[in-house]
Short mmCIF file of C-alpha atoms in Angstrom, two decimals:
data_model
loop_
_atom_site.label_atom_id
_atom_site.label_comp_id
_atom_site.label_asym_id
_atom_site.label_seq_id
_atom_site.Cartn_x
_atom_site.Cartn_y
_atom_site.Cartn_z
CA MET A 78 -35.54 -71.33 5.23
CA ALA A 79 -32.97 -73.99 6.12
CA THR A 80 -31.98 -76.31 3.26
CA ASN A 81 -29.44 -78.58 5.01
CA GLU A 82 -27.27 -78.39 1.89
CA THR A 83 -24.17 -78.82 4.06
CA GLU A 84 -25.66 -81.98 5.62
CA PHE A 85 -25.25 -80.52 9.11
CA THR A 86 -28.47 -81.03 11.02
CA ALA A 87 -27.99 -78.44 13.74
CA LEU A 88 -30.32 -79.55 16.52
CA PRO A 89 -30.83 -76.99 19.30
CA GLY A 90 -29.19 -78.81 22.21
CA GLY A 91 -28.82 -75.71 24.38
CA ASP A 92 -25.82 -75.25 26.63
CA ARG A 93 -24.65 -76.02 30.15
CA PHE A 94 -23.40 -73.41 32.57
CA TYR A 95 -20.09 -73.99 34.34
CA ASN A 96 -21.94 -74.77 37.58
CA GLY A 97 -24.22 -77.44 36.07
CA PRO A 98 -27.67 -76.15 34.95
CA TYR A 99 -28.73 -76.50 31.31
CA ASP A 100 -30.32 -73.64 29.39
CA LEU A 101 -32.14 -72.98 26.11
CA VAL A 102 -32.50 -76.65 25.10
CA GLY A 103 -34.79 -76.72 22.07
CA TYR A 104 -34.18 -73.06 21.25
CA TYR A 105 -30.46 -72.66 20.53
CA GLY A 106 -27.54 -74.86 19.61
CA TYR A 107 -23.98 -74.07 20.66
CA TRP A 108 -20.90 -75.69 19.12
CA TRP A 109 -17.33 -75.36 20.29
CA SER A 110 -14.66 -74.27 17.85
CA ALA A 111 -11.24 -75.91 17.91
CA THR A 112 -9.80 -72.40 18.36
CA GLU A 113 -8.95 -71.02 21.78
CA ASN A 114 -9.49 -67.39 22.66
CA SER A 115 -7.27 -67.59 25.74
CA ALA A 116 -5.98 -70.16 28.22
CA THR A 117 -9.41 -70.34 29.86
CA ASN A 118 -11.78 -69.41 27.00
CA ALA A 119 -12.58 -70.90 23.60
CA TRP A 120 -14.65 -69.70 20.65
CA TYR A 121 -18.04 -71.16 19.89
CA ARG A 122 -20.87 -70.65 17.40
CA SER A 123 -24.55 -70.45 18.20
CA LEU A 124 -27.57 -71.00 16.00
CA GLY A 125 -31.20 -70.32 16.89
CA TYR A 126 -33.97 -72.83 16.21
CA ASP A 127 -35.38 -70.58 13.49
CA GLY A 128 -32.06 -70.77 11.61
CA THR A 129 -31.96 -67.10 10.69
CA SER A 130 -28.80 -66.03 12.50
CA THR A 131 -25.52 -67.36 13.80
CA TYR A 132 -23.14 -65.86 16.31
CA ARG A 133 -19.49 -66.30 17.19
CA THR A 134 -18.32 -65.52 20.69
CA SER A 135 -16.16 -67.04 23.39
CA SER A 136 -16.78 -68.40 26.85
CA ASN A 137 -15.10 -70.29 29.64
CA LYS A 138 -14.09 -73.82 28.74
CA ASP A 139 -15.92 -75.08 31.84
CA CYS A 140 -19.26 -74.45 30.07
CA GLY A 141 -20.92 -77.23 28.12
CA ARG A 142 -21.34 -76.93 24.37
CA SER A 143 -21.95 -79.43 21.60
CA VAL A 144 -19.19 -80.65 19.31
CA ARG A 145 -19.31 -81.74 15.69
CA CYS A 146 -17.01 -84.54 14.65
CA VAL A 147 -16.00 -84.52 10.99
CA ARG A 148 -14.43 -87.57 9.40
CA ASP A 149 -11.58 -86.91 6.94
#
């Protein structure tokens, strides 16, 4: 069960393919990392709506993912 103890409300905003269509809105959330994997790819994390698993993988930077801004 999610507790939100980190105060990060991870809403499942889905993602956007490089050619425009959106996918999995309401089911998964995808957040870019600040870390590149290559000149054309960057790492991102995904979290399912049930909150039981997270994944780290990379994809083309042309895809649409959410970002989390953190104030210092």
